[in-house]
Coordinates of C-alpha atoms and ligand atoms in Angstrom, one line a residue:
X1 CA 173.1 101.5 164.4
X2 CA 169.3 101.5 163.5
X3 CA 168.3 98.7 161.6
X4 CA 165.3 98.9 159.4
X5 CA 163.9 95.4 160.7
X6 CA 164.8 93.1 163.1
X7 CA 163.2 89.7 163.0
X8 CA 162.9 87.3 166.5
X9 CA 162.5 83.6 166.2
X10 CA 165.0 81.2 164.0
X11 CA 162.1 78.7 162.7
X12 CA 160.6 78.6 159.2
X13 CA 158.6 81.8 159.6
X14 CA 161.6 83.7 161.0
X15 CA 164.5 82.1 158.8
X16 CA 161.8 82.7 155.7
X17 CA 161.6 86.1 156.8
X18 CA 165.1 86.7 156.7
X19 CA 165.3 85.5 153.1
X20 CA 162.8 87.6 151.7
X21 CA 164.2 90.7 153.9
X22 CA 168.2 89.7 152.6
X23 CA 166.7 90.4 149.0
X24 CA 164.7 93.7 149.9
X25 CA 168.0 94.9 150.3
X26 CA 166.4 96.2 154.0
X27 CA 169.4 96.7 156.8
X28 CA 168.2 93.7 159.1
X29 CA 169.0 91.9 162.2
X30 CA 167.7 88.3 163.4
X31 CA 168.0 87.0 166.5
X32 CA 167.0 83.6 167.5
X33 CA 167.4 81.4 170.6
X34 CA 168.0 78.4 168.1
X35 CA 167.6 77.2 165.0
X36 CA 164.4 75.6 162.9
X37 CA 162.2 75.7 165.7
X38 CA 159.3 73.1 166.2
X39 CA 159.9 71.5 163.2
X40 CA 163.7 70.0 164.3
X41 CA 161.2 67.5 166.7
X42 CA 158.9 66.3 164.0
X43 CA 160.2 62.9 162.5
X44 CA 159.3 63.1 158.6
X45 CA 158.1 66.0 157.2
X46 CA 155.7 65.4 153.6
X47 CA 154.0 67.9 153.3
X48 CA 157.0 70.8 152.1
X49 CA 156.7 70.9 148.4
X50 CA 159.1 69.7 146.3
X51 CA 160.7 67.2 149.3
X52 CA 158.6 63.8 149.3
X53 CA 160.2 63.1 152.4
X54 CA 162.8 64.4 154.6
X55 CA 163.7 64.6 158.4
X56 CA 162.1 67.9 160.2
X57 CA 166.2 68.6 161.4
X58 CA 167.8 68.3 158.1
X59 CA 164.6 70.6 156.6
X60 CA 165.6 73.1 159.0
X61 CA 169.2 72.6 158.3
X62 CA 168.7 73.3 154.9
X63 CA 166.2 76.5 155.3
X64 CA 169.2 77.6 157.6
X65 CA 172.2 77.1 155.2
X66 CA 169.7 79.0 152.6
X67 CA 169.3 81.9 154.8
X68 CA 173.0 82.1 155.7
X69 CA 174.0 82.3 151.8
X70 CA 172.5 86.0 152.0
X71 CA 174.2 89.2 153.5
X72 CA 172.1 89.5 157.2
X73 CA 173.4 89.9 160.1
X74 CA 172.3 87.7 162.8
X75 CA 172.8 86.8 166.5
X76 CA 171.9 83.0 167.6
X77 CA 171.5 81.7 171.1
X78 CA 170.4 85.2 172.4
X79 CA 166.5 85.3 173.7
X80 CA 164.7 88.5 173.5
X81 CA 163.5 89.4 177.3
X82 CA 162.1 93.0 176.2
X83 CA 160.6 95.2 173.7
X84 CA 160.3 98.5 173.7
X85 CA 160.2 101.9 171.9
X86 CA 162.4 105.2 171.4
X87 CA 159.8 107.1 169.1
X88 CA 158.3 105.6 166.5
X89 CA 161.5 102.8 166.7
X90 CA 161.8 99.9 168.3
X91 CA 164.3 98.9 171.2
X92 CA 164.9 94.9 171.3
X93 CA 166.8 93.8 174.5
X94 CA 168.4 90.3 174.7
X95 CA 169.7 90.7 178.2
X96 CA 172.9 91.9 177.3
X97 CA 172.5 94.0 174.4
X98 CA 169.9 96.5 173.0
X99 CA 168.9 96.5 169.2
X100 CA 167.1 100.0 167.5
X101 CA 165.0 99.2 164.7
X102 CA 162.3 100.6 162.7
X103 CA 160.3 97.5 162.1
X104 CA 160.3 94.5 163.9
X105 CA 158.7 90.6 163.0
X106 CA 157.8 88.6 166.2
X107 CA 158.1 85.2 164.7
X108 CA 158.9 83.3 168.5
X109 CA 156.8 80.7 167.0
X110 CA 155.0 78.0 170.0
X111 CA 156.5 75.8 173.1
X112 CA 155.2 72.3 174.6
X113 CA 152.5 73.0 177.0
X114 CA 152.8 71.2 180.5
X115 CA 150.2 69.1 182.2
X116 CA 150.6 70.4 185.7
X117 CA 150.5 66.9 187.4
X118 CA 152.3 64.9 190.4
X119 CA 155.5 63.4 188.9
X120 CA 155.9 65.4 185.3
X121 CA 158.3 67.4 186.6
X122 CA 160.0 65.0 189.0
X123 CA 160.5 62.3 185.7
X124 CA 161.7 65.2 183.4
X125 CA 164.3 63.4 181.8
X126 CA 164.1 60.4 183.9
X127 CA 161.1 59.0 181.3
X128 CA 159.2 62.1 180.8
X129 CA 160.1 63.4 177.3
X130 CA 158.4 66.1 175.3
X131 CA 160.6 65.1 172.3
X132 CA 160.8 61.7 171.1
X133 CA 163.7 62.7 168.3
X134 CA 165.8 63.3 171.0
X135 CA 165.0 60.5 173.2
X136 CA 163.6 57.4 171.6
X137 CA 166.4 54.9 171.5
X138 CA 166.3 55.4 175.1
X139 CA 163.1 53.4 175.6
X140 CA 163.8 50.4 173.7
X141 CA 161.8 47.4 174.0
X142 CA 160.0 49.5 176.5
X143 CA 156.0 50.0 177.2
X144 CA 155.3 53.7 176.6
X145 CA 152.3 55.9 177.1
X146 CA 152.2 58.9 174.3
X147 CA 149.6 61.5 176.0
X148 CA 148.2 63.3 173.2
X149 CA 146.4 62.1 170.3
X150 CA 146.8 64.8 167.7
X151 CA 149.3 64.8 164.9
X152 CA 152.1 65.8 167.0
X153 CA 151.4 62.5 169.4
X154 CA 150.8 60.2 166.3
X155 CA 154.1 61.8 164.7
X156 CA 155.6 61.2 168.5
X157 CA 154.1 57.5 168.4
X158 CA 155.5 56.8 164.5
X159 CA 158.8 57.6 166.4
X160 CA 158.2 54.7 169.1
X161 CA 157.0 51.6 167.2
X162 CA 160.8 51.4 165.9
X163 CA 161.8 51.0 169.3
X164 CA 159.0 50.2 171.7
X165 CA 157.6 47.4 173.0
X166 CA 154.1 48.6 173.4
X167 CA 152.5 52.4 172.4
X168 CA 149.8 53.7 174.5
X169 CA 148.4 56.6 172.8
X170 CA 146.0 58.6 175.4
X171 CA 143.5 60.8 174.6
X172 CA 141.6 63.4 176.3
X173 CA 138.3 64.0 174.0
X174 CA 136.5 61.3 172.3
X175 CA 138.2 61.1 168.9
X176 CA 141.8 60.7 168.2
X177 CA 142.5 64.7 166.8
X178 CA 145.4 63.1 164.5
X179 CA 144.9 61.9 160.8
X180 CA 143.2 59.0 159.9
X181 CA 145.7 58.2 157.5
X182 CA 148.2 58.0 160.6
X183 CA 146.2 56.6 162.9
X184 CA 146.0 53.5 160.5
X185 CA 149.7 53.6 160.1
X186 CA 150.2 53.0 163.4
X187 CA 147.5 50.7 164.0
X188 CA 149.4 47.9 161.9
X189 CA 151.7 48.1 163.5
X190 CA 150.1 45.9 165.8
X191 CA 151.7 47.6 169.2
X192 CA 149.5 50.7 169.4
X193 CA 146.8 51.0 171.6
X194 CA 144.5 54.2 171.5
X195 CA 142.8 54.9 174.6
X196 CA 140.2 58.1 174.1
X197 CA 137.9 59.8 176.2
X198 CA 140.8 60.1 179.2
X199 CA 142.5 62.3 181.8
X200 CA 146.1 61.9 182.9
X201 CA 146.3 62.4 186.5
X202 CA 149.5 61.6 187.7
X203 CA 152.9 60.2 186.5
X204 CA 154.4 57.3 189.1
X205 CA 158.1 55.9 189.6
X206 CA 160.8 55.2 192.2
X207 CA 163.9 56.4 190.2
X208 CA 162.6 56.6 187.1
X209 CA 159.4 56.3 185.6
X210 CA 157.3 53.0 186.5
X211 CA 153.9 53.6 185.5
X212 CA 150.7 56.2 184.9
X213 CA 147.2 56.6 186.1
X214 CA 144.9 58.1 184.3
X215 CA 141.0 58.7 185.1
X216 CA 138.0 57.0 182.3
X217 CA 136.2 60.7 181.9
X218 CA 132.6 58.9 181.6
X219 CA 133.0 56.6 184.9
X220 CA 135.6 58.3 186.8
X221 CA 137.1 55.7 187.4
X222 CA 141.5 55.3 187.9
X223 CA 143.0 53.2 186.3
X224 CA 147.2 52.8 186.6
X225 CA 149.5 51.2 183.2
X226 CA 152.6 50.0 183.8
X227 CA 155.1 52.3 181.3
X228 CA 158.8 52.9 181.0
X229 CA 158.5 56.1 179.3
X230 CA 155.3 58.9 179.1
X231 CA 156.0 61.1 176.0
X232 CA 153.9 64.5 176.7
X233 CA 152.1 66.0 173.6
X234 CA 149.5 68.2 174.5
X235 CA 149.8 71.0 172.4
X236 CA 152.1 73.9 172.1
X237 CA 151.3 77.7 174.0
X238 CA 152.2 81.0 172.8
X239 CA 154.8 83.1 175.2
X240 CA 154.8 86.4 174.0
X241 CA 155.6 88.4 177.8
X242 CA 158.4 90.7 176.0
X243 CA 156.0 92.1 173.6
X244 CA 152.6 92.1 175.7
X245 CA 152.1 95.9 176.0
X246 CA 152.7 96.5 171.9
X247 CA 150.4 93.4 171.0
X248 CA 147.0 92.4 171.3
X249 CA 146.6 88.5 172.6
X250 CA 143.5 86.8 171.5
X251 CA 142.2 84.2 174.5
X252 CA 145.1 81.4 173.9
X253 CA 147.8 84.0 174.0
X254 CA 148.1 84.3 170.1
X255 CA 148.8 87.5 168.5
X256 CA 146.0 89.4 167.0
X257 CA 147.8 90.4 163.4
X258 CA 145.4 91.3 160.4
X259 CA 145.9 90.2 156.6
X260 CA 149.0 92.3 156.0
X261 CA 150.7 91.1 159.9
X262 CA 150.1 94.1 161.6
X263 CA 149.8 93.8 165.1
X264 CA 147.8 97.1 166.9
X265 CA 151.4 98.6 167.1
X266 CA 152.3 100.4 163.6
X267 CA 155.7 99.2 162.9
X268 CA 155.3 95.8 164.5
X269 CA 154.7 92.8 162.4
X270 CA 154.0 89.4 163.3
X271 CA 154.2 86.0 161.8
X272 CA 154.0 81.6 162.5
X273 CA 152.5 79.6 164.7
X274 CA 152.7 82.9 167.0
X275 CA 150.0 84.3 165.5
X276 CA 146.0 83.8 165.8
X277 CA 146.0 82.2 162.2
X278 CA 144.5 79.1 162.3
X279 CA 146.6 76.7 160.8
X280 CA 149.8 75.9 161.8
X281 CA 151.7 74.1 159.2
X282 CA 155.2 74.8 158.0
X283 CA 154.5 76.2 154.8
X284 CA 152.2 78.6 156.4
X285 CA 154.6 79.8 158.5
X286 CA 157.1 80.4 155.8
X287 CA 154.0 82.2 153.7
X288 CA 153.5 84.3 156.8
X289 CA 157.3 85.2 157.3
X290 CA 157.3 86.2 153.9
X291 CA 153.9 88.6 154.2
X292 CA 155.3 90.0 156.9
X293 CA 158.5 91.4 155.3
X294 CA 156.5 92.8 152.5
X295 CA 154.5 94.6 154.3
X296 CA 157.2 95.9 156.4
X297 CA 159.4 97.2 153.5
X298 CA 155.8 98.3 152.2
X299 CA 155.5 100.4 156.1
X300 CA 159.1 101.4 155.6
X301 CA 158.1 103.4 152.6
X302 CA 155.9 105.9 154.5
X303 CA 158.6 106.8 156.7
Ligands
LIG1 C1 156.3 67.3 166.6 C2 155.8 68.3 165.5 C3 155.6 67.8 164.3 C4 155.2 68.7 163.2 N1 155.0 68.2 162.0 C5 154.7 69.1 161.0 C6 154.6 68.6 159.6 O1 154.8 67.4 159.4 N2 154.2 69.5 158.7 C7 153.9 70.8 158.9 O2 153.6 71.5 158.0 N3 154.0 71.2 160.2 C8 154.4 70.4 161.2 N4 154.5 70.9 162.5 C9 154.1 72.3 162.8 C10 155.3 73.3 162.4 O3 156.5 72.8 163.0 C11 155.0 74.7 162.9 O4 153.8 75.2 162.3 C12 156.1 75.7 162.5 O5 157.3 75.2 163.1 C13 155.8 77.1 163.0 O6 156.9 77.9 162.7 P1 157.3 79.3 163.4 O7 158.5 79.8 162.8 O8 156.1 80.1 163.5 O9 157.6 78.9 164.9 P2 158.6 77.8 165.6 O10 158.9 76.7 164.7 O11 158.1 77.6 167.0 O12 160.0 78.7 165.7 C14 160.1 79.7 166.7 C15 161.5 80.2 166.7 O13 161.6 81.4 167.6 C16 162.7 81.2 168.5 N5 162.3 82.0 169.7 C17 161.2 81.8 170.6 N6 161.2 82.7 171.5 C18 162.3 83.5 171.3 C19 162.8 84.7 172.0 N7 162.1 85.2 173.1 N8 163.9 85.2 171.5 C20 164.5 84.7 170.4 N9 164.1 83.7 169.7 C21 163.0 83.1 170.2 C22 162.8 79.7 168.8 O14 164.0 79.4 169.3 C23 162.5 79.2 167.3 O15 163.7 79.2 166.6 C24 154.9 70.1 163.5 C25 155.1 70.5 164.8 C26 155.6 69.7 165.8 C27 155.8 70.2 167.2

């Protein structure tokens, strides 16, 4: 069987993808590791038109059910560990089985980046959390350090002032990077603590997680909180290894696409936070799926 696309990655780019590819009519296959992507960890989502409000799961849960209504195959829980090519087609390896398409849409989206210090990986899951959906309740009436100070680390410090006892937010640069209109949010809540300009240098605990120092970038100087819980939200990185020889990576890992999705491979197509676009927001992600499928039934034409 050779499909005419195969899309990889089950979050909004990749399940928007599928949509727009179901109603091309084009023979496709996606394959995802899971479902709804980065967005299943954010808290409240505003910003999808047309929802005032609604959890980032049950979003996701609904872009699924949507993409499920069409005919299109798929395989979940299967990872891509290859790609390749057999001519001018494509040959998508998940392990266990190989794939043949004629177009394929890398839409394998972002992951939490690590801060490579003493104790993160020792307190994984013994304090250290990347994902505050998951694991909030857990640190109730707890003092916990959020490291990060974008949106993802306010949206990960809006999950701990229901539960918390005390929020440190830590920040690397000068300036909180999240929005103002958050940052106020959680400042009246009157258990939030920003601390900018800082360097986390090492997480600390006997069983579980006891406390954190971090280092006061203009003085140097350590100095060592006592916290339950360190949520780590430092950004996301690109892991694009299975595609690296048919792609061209900008310095951050991101794939090089132009305004139709094409990567330097003809054939290849990519779209979402993957991507060097510069914004990464949901509905741009679905935008981006959606490009990329027209200009892949748009390629298919010439063949
Ligand atoms: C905590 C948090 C809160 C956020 N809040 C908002 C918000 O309020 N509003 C907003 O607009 N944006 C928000 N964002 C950003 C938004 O989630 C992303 O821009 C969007 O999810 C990008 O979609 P994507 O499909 O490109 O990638 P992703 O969401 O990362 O999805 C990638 C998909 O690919 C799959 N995958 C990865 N590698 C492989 C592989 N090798 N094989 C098979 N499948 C693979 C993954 O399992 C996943 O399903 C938030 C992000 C985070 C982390």
């Amino acid at each position: 069987m050779i499909y005419d696309l195969i899309i990889i990655g089950g979050g909004p780019a990749g399940i928007t993808a599928g949509i727009y590819a179901a109603r091309k009519k084009i023979k496709t296959l996606l394959i995802t590791k899971d479902w709804g992507g980065q967005v299943t960890k954010a808290i409240e989502i505003e910003n999808w038109p047309g929802i005032k409000k609604i959890s980032g799961m049950d979003l996701m849960k609904q872009m699924t059910e949507h993409l499920k209504n069409f005919e299109i195959e798929i395989k979940e829980h299967k990872e891509i560990i290859d790609l390749d090519k057999n001519g001018d087609n494509f040959i998508v390896n998940d392990g266990e089985e190989k794939y043949e398409a004629k177009t394929v849409i890398i839409a394998t989206g972002k992951i939490p980046r690590s801060l490579n210090i003493p104790g993160e990986d020792q307190f994984k899951g013994k304090g250290v959390s990347i994902c505050s959906t998951c694991d909030a309740p857990m640190f109730k009436d707890k003092d916990v350090a959020v490291i990060g100070g974008g949106n993802a680390g306010f949206g990960v410090a809006q999950d701990m002032v229901k539960y918390a006892h005390k929020v440190y937010v830590l920040e690397f640069f000068e300036e909180m990077k999240g929005d103002p209109i958050t940052k106020e949010k959680l400042a009246q809540s009157g258990i939030v603590e920003f601390i900018t300009n800082v360097a986390v240098k090492e997480i600390k605990g006997t069983k579980f997680v006891e406390s954190l120092v971090y280092e006061d970038r203009k003085n140097g100087k350590n100095t060592e909180i006592n916290v339950g819980g360190v949520f780590i939200s430092v950004g996301m990185s690109a892991k694009v290894g299975f595609a690296e020889k048919w792609v061209e990576l900008n310095n951050i890992g991101e794939i090089v696409i132009d305004k139709d999705n094409n990567t330097k491979t003809p054939g290849l197509f990519a779209a979402g936070d993957i991507t060097d676009i510069k914004y990464e927001q949901i509905v741009i992600a679905c935008g981006e799926g959606a490009k990329a499928v027209l200009a892949a039934t748009d390629y298919l034409k010439t063949k």
